[in-house]
């Protein structure tokens, strides 16, 4: 078992999948000569050549659509969208085409492709480069949306996504690329659509995904160490399909929950989770479900403003404290 | 073709081979019989006429089915474009791929799909080309190479480019044809895709069916350069324009471009110029059209014109033409009967086509079902 970064896990997995299957190829802006904006594809052009590591013009709709068309022929393109912000240019091809082709043609043609893309703020990139808009995709039947938070999950979910016969939006987060973790040498593909209880606990459930799942984990460890509070952490891992069972079961055990999300609150992913808890565990709830989400503003550039707008370990801890106080479980 | 289409030189436009498709031409095109028919056998010409007539009769029956509420949604017909449809499709092998827009019934039939299956899709039946999931705008049949009709203007263009990429990737010798209307040439996807296809040498022929109209907007009001084939120059691609009312001319041009793409992998663009005989869709009375343009379209009706030419030149006699017409009507009627007799899809299949690879926790709830 090696300890590697999230970035390395993604890189290694792409390389291994390309070695294993001639049909797997990479397509995207600056992924070849430039080795990727975030260097996930470093060295792959040299190893696999231009046919399999394809630098594209700045034409998100054109190249994502071309990947969809190639996938319709049974190739397995892994497209890199430089950041999720630019995926909006390709929205038609993703939502109206990739997601619809299997159903619209009565199951005659599937679209086995992966769209890897980082999202998230915190890098002082301003409003158009700091969004968490995975919800737009998680809303759409026909797409699958996965969001690994650890290097091990990055590998297991990327393997599953490449093997999958449907279009998968594979959400990365700029803040996670340098995080480290143990990755089994022979990581099995994960099961898409399954959440994970990454830390068992009995006092409260914290539900998160991507960066906020890791923040939830840190907060839970600290609460245990400093206050003896036992928080359970559920990492969604897959936003569509959504594993409601796992999170509802957890809330049935702990009787209260805080949701931690990097996206905006109103209509956000946390809203769906809160509704799911209401649907499945209403009788078990001892307190209202709290949501810790980003401030609902175009994310500002100035550091103090940006910091204030994004959820953090501190804001999550506050919400957990207040919820525990409400149920009289704070020691 | 070879000298006009090399990728490293700007396309010189194929002036030599371009035919009389000027955009203001409304009068019936006069053909020099010798010239037009020189390369085509009488059987081929009769077969073109047979297919054009079948599409005409099929579309008349589709319009009827729509007014009887047997067909729902939108229904865009190929009436007036039969020469283009048949000329283009006759240039493709069965395993060549076709991507079209939503105006696709004729293409589906001419690409080799049983008319009954096309009508059954319009009727929303399981025997339809997309098992009733697609409707008029979304037909698909891998065996005959129709990789889809698409309802979003321009949506098919990147997909076609990608299919050509897959052919190139695997070293196959198929060609992709991507059909679209004149209005489509202004959407970003068109430009992004032509650029990518030219950069990567992909075997795709982009066909712009210029019927002057995108819904009610005329081509000169929507395209700054309304001679659309010239847009190919911007991508160093060979582009040419042909009279879309002339099935033989369309076929010759399409064959040349398709075979060139097959041999060299180079993309090209073909503009066909003809008229839409009716409204944008069955429900559109087309009130925005001038009397002259309606008359010009009627005068140029390719099915009527081709029939007359075949009779004038002795390829067909009156009885032969009448027999082809009788058979086309019978085939269209049989398509309707087949559709009428076919079952609607069972509601139990509602969740069968969301995902190709089953996943954990896929939602299978009906509107009134509780979440838990
Ligand atoms: C992206 C998009 N915008 C608008 C429409 C509505 N619409 C459907 S057909 C059409 C006109 C297209 O004209 P053209 O490309 O010339 O094709 P034609 O109908 O003449 O075959 C429009 C605007 C659409 N389907 N998709």
mmCIF file of C-alpha atoms in Angstrom, chain A:
data_model
loop_
_atom_site.group_PDB
_atom_site.id
_atom_site.type_symbol
_atom_site.label_atom_id
_atom_site.label_comp_id
_atom_site.label_asym_id
_atom_site.label_seq_id
_atom_site.Cartn_x
_atom_site.Cartn_y
_atom_site.Cartn_z
ATOM 1 C CA UNK A 1 0.000 0.000 0.000
ATOM 2 C CA UNK A 2 1.568 3.251 -1.145
ATOM 3 C CA UNK A 3 0.901 6.735 0.184
ATOM 4 C CA UNK A 4 0.403 8.991 -2.836
ATOM 5 C CA UNK A 5 -1.338 12.217 -3.749
ATOM 6 C CA UNK A 6 -4.794 12.487 -5.259
ATOM 7 C CA UNK A 7 -3.100 13.890 -8.365
ATOM 8 C CA UNK A 8 -0.775 10.890 -8.611
ATOM 9 C CA UNK A 9 -3.641 8.472 -8.100
ATOM 10 C CA UNK A 10 -5.492 10.012 -11.052
ATOM 11 C CA UNK A 11 -2.404 10.012 -13.223
ATOM 12 C CA UNK A 12 -1.514 6.401 -12.415
ATOM 13 C CA UNK A 13 -5.044 5.227 -13.060
ATOM 14 C CA UNK A 14 -5.264 6.933 -16.445
ATOM 15 C CA UNK A 15 -1.959 5.370 -17.434
ATOM 16 C CA UNK A 16 -2.927 1.899 -16.251
ATOM 17 C CA UNK A 17 -6.292 2.022 -18.006
ATOM 18 C CA UNK A 18 -4.639 3.174 -21.232
ATOM 19 C CA UNK A 19 -2.143 0.344 -21.020
ATOM 20 C CA UNK A 20 -4.931 -2.150 -20.411
ATOM 21 C CA UNK A 21 -7.276 -1.050 -23.177
ATOM 22 C CA UNK A 22 -6.429 0.367 -26.586
ATOM 23 C CA UNK A 23 -9.900 1.925 -26.793
ATOM 24 C CA UNK A 24 -9.193 4.280 -23.898
ATOM 25 C CA UNK A 25 -7.906 7.654 -25.075
ATOM 26 C CA UNK A 26 -7.574 11.124 -23.610
ATOM 27 C CA UNK A 27 -8.950 14.276 -25.168
ATOM 28 C CA UNK A 28 -8.920 17.851 -23.930
ATOM 29 C CA UNK A 29 -7.274 21.237 -23.918
ATOM 30 C CA UNK A 30 -3.573 21.354 -23.048
ATOM 31 C CA UNK A 31 -3.438 17.761 -21.843
ATOM 32 C CA UNK A 32 -0.585 16.724 -24.106
ATOM 33 C CA UNK A 33 2.330 19.073 -24.761
ATOM 34 C CA UNK A 34 1.448 21.193 -21.734
ATOM 35 C CA UNK A 35 0.822 18.028 -19.651
ATOM 36 C CA UNK A 36 -2.513 19.256 -18.320
ATOM 37 C CA UNK A 37 -3.369 22.475 -16.503
ATOM 38 C CA UNK A 38 -3.075 20.553 -13.246
ATOM 39 C CA UNK A 39 -0.507 18.068 -14.562
ATOM 40 C CA UNK A 40 -2.685 15.002 -14.208
ATOM 41 C CA UNK A 41 -1.657 13.869 -17.686
ATOM 42 C CA UNK A 42 2.074 14.538 -17.314
ATOM 43 C CA UNK A 43 4.182 12.247 -19.470
ATOM 44 C CA UNK A 44 1.270 10.521 -21.148
ATOM 45 C CA UNK A 45 1.719 12.157 -24.552
ATOM 46 C CA UNK A 46 5.315 10.916 -24.654
ATOM 47 C CA UNK A 47 4.255 7.448 -23.698
ATOM 48 C CA UNK A 48 1.100 7.048 -25.793
ATOM 49 C CA UNK A 49 1.432 9.517 -28.664
ATOM 50 C CA UNK A 50 -0.934 11.998 -30.253
ATOM 51 C CA UNK A 51 -3.512 9.461 -31.266
ATOM 52 C CA UNK A 52 -4.310 8.628 -27.664
ATOM 53 C CA UNK A 53 -3.510 11.914 -25.965
ATOM 54 C CA UNK A 54 -5.304 14.470 -28.066
ATOM 55 C CA UNK A 55 -4.790 18.178 -27.566
ATOM 56 C CA UNK A 56 -7.873 20.032 -28.760
ATOM 57 C CA UNK A 57 -8.637 23.574 -29.780
ATOM 58 C CA UNK A 58 -10.433 25.732 -27.211
ATOM 59 C CA UNK A 59 -13.785 24.400 -28.302
ATOM 60 C CA UNK A 60 -15.468 22.671 -25.385
ATOM 61 C CA UNK A 61 -18.657 21.916 -27.217
ATOM 62 C CA UNK A 62 -16.811 20.641 -30.265
ATOM 63 C CA UNK A 63 -14.431 18.316 -28.475
ATOM 64 C CA UNK A 64 -16.845 17.034 -25.847
ATOM 65 C CA UNK A 65 -19.304 16.345 -28.666
ATOM 66 C CA UNK A 66 -16.582 14.578 -30.620
ATOM 67 C CA UNK A 67 -15.852 12.441 -27.562
ATOM 68 C CA UNK A 68 -19.551 11.576 -27.335
ATOM 69 C CA UNK A 69 -19.585 10.597 -31.013
ATOM 70 C CA UNK A 70 -16.454 8.473 -30.564
ATOM 71 C CA UNK A 71 -17.981 6.818 -27.490
ATOM 72 C CA UNK A 72 -21.075 5.987 -29.556
ATOM 73 C CA UNK A 73 -18.689 3.889 -31.635
ATOM 74 C CA UNK A 74 -17.465 2.019 -28.572
ATOM 75 C CA UNK A 75 -14.258 3.922 -27.922
ATOM 76 C CA UNK A 76 -13.766 4.965 -24.288
ATOM 77 C CA UNK A 77 -12.746 8.627 -24.302
ATOM 78 C CA UNK A 78 -11.648 10.260 -21.084
ATOM 79 C CA UNK A 79 -12.140 13.967 -21.670
ATOM 80 C CA UNK A 80 -10.571 16.576 -19.461
ATOM 81 C CA UNK A 81 -12.533 19.784 -19.030
ATOM 82 C CA UNK A 82 -9.980 22.265 -17.769
ATOM 83 C CA UNK A 83 -12.380 23.283 -15.004
ATOM 84 C CA UNK A 84 -16.070 22.701 -14.457
ATOM 85 C CA UNK A 85 -16.656 26.384 -15.191
ATOM 86 C CA UNK A 86 -15.876 25.794 -18.853
ATOM 87 C CA UNK A 87 -18.119 22.754 -19.029
ATOM 88 C CA UNK A 88 -20.977 25.225 -19.427
ATOM 89 C CA UNK A 89 -19.838 25.802 -22.996
ATOM 90 C CA UNK A 90 -20.342 22.077 -23.591
ATOM 91 C CA UNK A 91 -23.626 21.868 -21.710
ATOM 92 C CA UNK A 92 -25.650 20.996 -24.795
ATOM 93 C CA UNK A 93 -23.440 18.067 -25.678
ATOM 94 C CA UNK A 94 -23.378 16.813 -22.093
ATOM 95 C CA UNK A 95 -27.020 17.261 -21.129
ATOM 96 C CA UNK A 96 -28.863 17.076 -24.435
ATOM 97 C CA UNK A 97 -26.688 14.482 -26.083
ATOM 98 C CA UNK A 98 -24.388 12.378 -23.881
ATOM 99 C CA UNK A 99 -27.113 11.914 -21.276
ATOM 100 C CA UNK A 100 -29.924 11.279 -23.715
ATOM 101 C CA UNK A 101 -28.572 9.057 -26.447
ATOM 102 C CA UNK A 102 -29.082 5.761 -24.635
ATOM 103 C CA UNK A 103 -32.687 6.466 -23.704
ATOM 104 C CA UNK A 104 -33.753 8.486 -26.722
ATOM 105 C CA UNK A 105 -32.776 5.705 -29.122
ATOM 106 C CA UNK A 106 -34.375 2.967 -27.050
ATOM 107 C CA UNK A 107 -31.173 1.545 -25.590
ATOM 108 C CA UNK A 108 -29.499 0.914 -28.959
ATOM 109 C CA UNK A 109 -26.393 2.980 -28.360
ATOM 110 C CA UNK A 110 -24.548 3.800 -25.165
ATOM 111 C CA UNK A 111 -21.997 6.530 -24.481
ATOM 112 C CA UNK A 112 -19.084 5.081 -22.487
ATOM 113 C CA UNK A 113 -17.178 8.243 -21.725
ATOM 114 C CA UNK A 114 -15.704 10.034 -18.727
ATOM 115 C CA UNK A 115 -15.508 13.798 -18.281
ATOM 116 C CA UNK A 116 -12.901 14.634 -15.656
ATOM 117 C CA UNK A 117 -13.095 18.118 -14.313
ATOM 118 C CA UNK A 118 -11.935 20.026 -11.253
ATOM 119 C CA UNK A 119 -14.248 22.421 -9.461
ATOM 120 C CA UNK A 120 -14.237 24.500 -6.330
ATOM 121 C CA UNK A 121 -13.015 27.807 -5.004
ATOM 122 C CA UNK A 122 -10.397 28.956 -2.560
ATOM 123 C CA UNK A 123 -7.674 29.802 -5.062
ATOM 124 C CA UNK A 124 -8.619 33.483 -5.492
ATOM 125 C CA UNK A 125 -9.681 32.898 -9.065
ATOM 126 C CA UNK A 126 -12.776 35.061 -8.991
ATOM 127 C CA UNK A 127 -16.390 34.383 -9.777
ATOM 128 C CA UNK A 128 -16.168 32.609 -13.133
ATOM 129 C CA UNK A 129 -13.391 30.217 -12.108
ATOM 130 C CA UNK A 130 -14.494 29.106 -8.648
ATOM 131 C CA UNK A 131 -17.818 27.375 -9.039
ATOM 132 C CA UNK A 132 -19.265 24.184 -7.629
ATOM 133 C CA UNK A 133 -21.872 23.520 -10.257
ATOM 134 C CA UNK A 134 -21.839 19.712 -10.183
ATOM 135 C CA UNK A 135 -25.494 19.974 -9.236
ATOM 136 C CA UNK A 136 -26.323 20.968 -12.810
ATOM 137 C CA UNK A 137 -25.139 17.555 -13.917
ATOM 138 C CA UNK A 138 -26.323 15.583 -10.893
ATOM 139 C CA UNK A 139 -29.847 16.729 -11.783
ATOM 140 C CA UNK A 140 -29.850 14.859 -15.095
ATOM 141 C CA UNK A 141 -30.935 11.224 -15.471
ATOM 142 C CA UNK A 142 -28.649 9.468 -17.918
ATOM 143 C CA UNK A 143 -25.534 11.051 -16.470
ATOM 144 C CA UNK A 144 -23.576 9.632 -13.581
ATOM 145 C CA UNK A 145 -21.734 12.055 -11.333
ATOM 146 C CA UNK A 146 -19.004 10.889 -8.983
ATOM 147 C CA UNK A 147 -16.923 12.965 -6.588
ATOM 148 C CA UNK A 148 -14.019 11.181 -4.915
ATOM 149 C CA UNK A 149 -12.492 12.838 -1.873
ATOM 150 C CA UNK A 150 -9.462 10.618 -1.233
ATOM 151 C CA UNK A 151 -6.630 9.275 -3.392
ATOM 152 C CA UNK A 152 -7.926 5.728 -2.919
ATOM 153 C CA UNK A 153 -11.411 6.713 -4.034
ATOM 154 C CA UNK A 154 -9.986 8.742 -6.901
ATOM 155 C CA UNK A 155 -8.428 5.561 -8.201
ATOM 156 C CA UNK A 156 -11.320 3.231 -7.464
ATOM 157 C CA UNK A 157 -13.928 5.591 -8.905
ATOM 158 C CA UNK A 158 -11.901 6.504 -11.976
ATOM 159 C CA UNK A 159 -11.443 2.824 -12.745
ATOM 160 C CA UNK A 160 -15.176 2.281 -12.353
ATOM 161 C CA UNK A 161 -15.986 5.326 -14.472
ATOM 162 C CA UNK A 162 -13.780 4.238 -17.358
ATOM 163 C CA UNK A 163 -15.265 0.729 -17.237
ATOM 164 C CA UNK A 164 -18.802 2.122 -17.176
ATOM 165 C CA UNK A 165 -20.861 2.218 -20.354
ATOM 166 C CA UNK A 166 -22.532 5.512 -19.508
ATOM 167 C CA UNK A 167 -21.302 9.097 -19.497
ATOM 168 C CA UNK A 168 -19.729 9.887 -16.133
ATOM 169 C CA UNK A 169 -18.901 13.361 -14.880
ATOM 170 C CA UNK A 170 -15.879 12.810 -12.661
ATOM 171 C CA UNK A 171 -15.581 15.700 -10.262
ATOM 172 C CA UNK A 172 -12.209 16.639 -8.871
ATOM 173 C CA UNK A 173 -11.410 19.586 -6.617
ATOM 174 C CA UNK A 174 -8.464 21.932 -6.916
ATOM 175 C CA UNK A 175 -7.945 21.773 -3.169
ATOM 176 C CA UNK A 176 -7.601 17.990 -3.201
ATOM 177 C CA UNK A 177 -4.897 17.464 -5.821
ATOM 178 C CA UNK A 178 -2.032 17.616 -3.338
ATOM 179 C CA UNK A 179 -3.728 15.699 -0.535
ATOM 180 C CA UNK A 180 -2.162 12.340 0.314
ATOM 181 C CA UNK A 181 -3.549 9.002 1.276
ATOM 182 C CA UNK A 182 -3.022 5.286 1.164
ATOM 183 C CA UNK A 183 -3.910 3.680 -2.124
ATOM 184 C CA UNK A 184 -3.997 -0.109 -2.392
ATOM 185 C CA UNK A 185 -1.709 -1.321 -5.182
ATOM 186 C CA UNK A 186 -4.510 -3.374 -6.667
ATOM 187 C CA UNK A 187 -7.420 -1.024 -6.097
ATOM 188 C CA UNK A 188 -10.681 -2.591 -7.210
ATOM 189 C CA UNK A 189 -13.116 -0.380 -9.121
ATOM 190 C CA UNK A 190 -15.637 1.208 -6.771
ATOM 191 C CA UNK A 191 -19.351 0.635 -7.121
ATOM 192 C CA UNK A 192 -20.852 3.803 -8.603
ATOM 193 C CA UNK A 193 -23.890 4.921 -6.630
ATOM 194 C CA UNK A 194 -22.603 3.874 -3.214
ATOM 195 C CA UNK A 195 -21.820 6.264 -0.392
ATOM 196 C CA UNK A 196 -19.279 5.354 2.286
ATOM 197 C CA UNK A 197 -19.385 5.709 6.036
ATOM 198 C CA UNK A 198 -15.782 6.841 6.310
ATOM 199 C CA UNK A 199 -15.866 7.235 10.073
ATOM 200 C CA UNK A 200 -18.367 5.528 12.335
ATOM 201 C CA UNK A 201 -19.860 7.497 15.229
ATOM 202 C CA UNK A 202 -22.944 7.704 17.385
ATOM 203 C CA UNK A 203 -23.603 11.334 18.369
ATOM 204 C CA UNK A 204 -24.193 13.046 15.035
ATOM 205 C CA UNK A 205 -23.954 12.404 11.284
ATOM 206 C CA UNK A 206 -21.946 14.746 9.056
ATOM 207 C CA UNK A 207 -22.605 14.285 5.360
ATOM 208 C CA UNK A 208 -20.273 15.693 2.720
ATOM 209 C CA UNK A 209 -18.676 15.039 -0.644
ATOM 210 C CA UNK A 210 -15.425 15.963 -2.365
ATOM 211 C CA UNK A 211 -13.478 18.621 -0.428
ATOM 212 C CA UNK A 212 -16.097 18.936 2.299
ATOM 213 C CA UNK A 213 -16.001 15.190 2.990
ATOM 214 C CA UNK A 214 -12.341 15.591 3.903
ATOM 215 C CA UNK A 215 -13.110 18.669 5.998
ATOM 216 C CA UNK A 216 -15.896 16.705 7.719
ATOM 217 C CA UNK A 217 -13.407 13.996 8.501
ATOM 218 C CA UNK A 218 -10.932 16.417 10.072
ATOM 219 C CA UNK A 219 -13.687 18.049 12.102
ATOM 220 C CA UNK A 220 -14.917 14.664 13.351
ATOM 221 C CA UNK A 221 -11.418 13.618 14.434
ATOM 222 C CA UNK A 222 -10.925 16.851 16.286
ATOM 223 C CA UNK A 223 -14.307 16.664 18.019
ATOM 224 C CA UNK A 224 -13.411 13.173 19.218
ATOM 225 C CA UNK A 225 -9.991 14.195 20.449
ATOM 226 C CA UNK A 226 -10.899 17.466 22.097
ATOM 227 C CA UNK A 227 -14.478 16.974 23.214
ATOM 228 C CA UNK A 228 -15.083 13.243 23.192
ATOM 229 C CA UNK A 229 -17.859 13.662 20.643
ATOM 230 C CA UNK A 230 -18.468 10.719 18.349
ATOM 231 C CA UNK A 231 -19.369 12.011 14.875
ATOM 232 C CA UNK A 232 -20.171 9.701 11.992
ATOM 233 C CA UNK A 233 -19.020 10.868 8.566
ATOM 234 C CA UNK A 234 -20.790 9.879 5.364
ATOM 235 C CA UNK A 235 -18.962 10.621 2.107
ATOM 236 C CA UNK A 236 -21.500 10.599 -0.743
ATOM 237 C CA UNK A 237 -18.878 9.746 -3.408
ATOM 238 C CA UNK A 238 -21.614 9.556 -6.011
ATOM 239 C CA UNK A 239 -24.030 12.449 -6.521
ATOM 240 C CA UNK A 240 -26.039 10.592 -9.153
ATOM 241 C CA UNK A 241 -27.156 8.003 -8.396
ATOM 242 C CA UNK A 242 -27.528 9.130 -4.807
ATOM 243 C CA UNK A 243 -27.230 6.546 -2.037
ATOM 244 C CA UNK A 244 -30.071 7.721 0.195
ATOM 245 C CA UNK A 245 -30.141 4.463 2.149
ATOM 246 C CA UNK A 246 -26.693 4.873 3.639
ATOM 247 C CA UNK A 247 -27.198 8.406 4.826
ATOM 248 C CA UNK A 248 -30.673 7.764 6.160
ATOM 249 C CA UNK A 249 -29.478 4.684 8.050
ATOM 250 C CA UNK A 250 -26.775 6.775 9.634
ATOM 251 C CA UNK A 251 -29.245 9.458 10.718
ATOM 252 C CA UNK A 252 -31.530 6.779 12.120
ATOM 253 C CA UNK A 253 -28.656 5.823 14.420
ATOM 254 C CA UNK A 254 -27.448 9.294 15.408
ATOM 255 C CA UNK A 255 -30.772 11.184 15.265
ATOM 256 C CA UNK A 256 -29.237 14.408 13.966
ATOM 257 C CA UNK A 257 -27.289 15.577 10.945
ATOM 258 C CA UNK A 258 -25.224 18.380 9.490
ATOM 259 C CA UNK A 259 -24.594 18.570 5.756
ATOM 260 C CA UNK A 260 -21.360 20.088 4.508
ATOM 261 C CA UNK A 261 -21.286 21.262 0.888
ATOM 262 C CA UNK A 262 -19.132 23.615 -1.155
ATOM 263 C CA UNK A 263 -21.977 24.626 -3.469
ATOM 264 C CA UNK A 264 -24.645 27.259 -2.921
ATOM 265 C CA UNK A 265 -27.400 26.539 -0.420
ATOM 266 C CA UNK A 266 -30.612 27.316 -2.278
ATOM 267 C CA UNK A 267 -31.607 24.315 -4.428
ATOM 268 C CA UNK A 268 -28.172 22.832 -3.742
ATOM 269 C CA UNK A 269 -27.120 19.216 -3.190
ATOM 270 C CA UNK A 270 -27.645 19.657 0.555
ATOM 271 C CA UNK A 271 -31.269 20.504 -0.123
ATOM 272 C CA UNK A 272 -31.760 17.126 -1.750
ATOM 273 C CA UNK A 273 -30.025 15.376 1.123
ATOM 274 C CA UNK A 274 -32.060 17.202 3.739
ATOM 275 C CA UNK A 275 -35.220 16.239 1.878
ATOM 276 C CA UNK A 276 -34.049 12.631 1.725
ATOM 277 C CA UNK A 277 -33.482 12.609 5.480
ATOM 278 C CA UNK A 278 -36.953 14.013 5.974
ATOM 279 C CA UNK A 279 -38.347 11.320 3.680
ATOM 280 C CA UNK A 280 -36.492 8.451 5.306
ATOM 281 C CA UNK A 281 -35.705 9.365 8.887
ATOM 282 C CA UNK A 282 -38.187 12.013 9.954
ATOM 283 C CA UNK A 283 -39.237 10.105 13.069
ATOM 284 C CA UNK A 284 -35.641 9.680 14.184
ATOM 285 C CA UNK A 285 -34.715 13.346 14.017
ATOM 286 C CA UNK A 286 -34.120 15.113 17.303
ATOM 287 C CA UNK A 287 -33.200 18.439 15.686
ATOM 288 C CA UNK A 288 -33.612 20.187 12.337
ATOM 289 C CA UNK A 289 -31.055 19.168 9.725
ATOM 290 C CA UNK A 290 -28.404 21.873 9.384
ATOM 291 C CA UNK A 291 -26.656 22.781 6.155
ATOM 292 C CA UNK A 292 -23.231 24.373 5.908
ATOM 293 C CA UNK A 293 -22.881 25.734 2.386
ATOM 294 C CA UNK A 294 -21.148 28.516 0.490
ATOM 295 C CA UNK A 295 -22.458 32.072 0.798
ATOM 296 C CA UNK A 296 -24.772 32.788 -2.090
ATOM 297 C CA UNK A 297 -22.651 35.285 -3.948
ATOM 298 C CA UNK A 298 -20.482 35.181 -7.049
ATOM 299 C CA UNK A 299 -17.265 34.202 -5.323
ATOM 300 C CA UNK A 300 -15.123 37.309 -4.751
ATOM 301 C CA UNK A 301 -11.415 37.569 -5.473
ATOM 302 C CA UNK A 302 -10.261 39.379 -2.304
ATOM 303 C CA UNK A 303 -8.885 36.828 0.119
ATOM 304 C CA UNK A 304 -10.863 37.714 3.266
ATOM 305 C CA UNK A 305 -14.095 37.841 1.292
ATOM 306 C CA UNK A 306 -13.446 34.563 -0.462
ATOM 307 C CA UNK A 307 -12.555 32.905 2.814
ATOM 308 C CA UNK A 308 -15.709 34.199 4.460
ATOM 309 C CA UNK A 309 -17.843 32.881 1.605
ATOM 310 C CA UNK A 310 -16.624 29.285 1.615
ATOM 311 C CA UNK A 311 -17.487 26.645 4.207
ATOM 312 C CA UNK A 312 -14.570 25.665 6.427
ATOM 313 C CA UNK A 313 -13.709 23.430 9.348
ATOM 314 C CA UNK A 314 -14.664 26.289 11.678
ATOM 315 C CA UNK A 315 -18.084 26.914 10.143
ATOM 316 C CA UNK A 316 -18.793 23.197 10.117
ATOM 317 C CA UNK A 317 -17.708 22.863 13.749
ATOM 318 C CA UNK A 318 -20.031 25.691 14.742
ATOM 319 C CA UNK A 319 -22.992 24.041 13.053
ATOM 320 C CA UNK A 320 -22.168 20.692 14.700
ATOM 321 C CA UNK A 321 -21.891 22.344 18.116
ATOM 322 C CA UNK A 322 -25.211 24.124 17.728
ATOM 323 C CA UNK A 323 -26.949 20.954 16.615
ATOM 324 C CA UNK A 324 -25.497 18.972 19.521
ATOM 325 C CA UNK A 325 -26.578 21.706 21.930
ATOM 326 C CA UNK A 326 -30.086 21.518 20.526
ATOM 327 C CA UNK A 327 -30.273 17.783 21.272
ATOM 328 C CA UNK A 328 -28.472 18.161 24.611
ATOM 329 C CA UNK A 329 -25.583 15.989 23.545
ATOM 330 C CA UNK A 330 -22.678 18.371 24.019
ATOM 331 C CA UNK A 331 -20.478 17.338 26.926
#
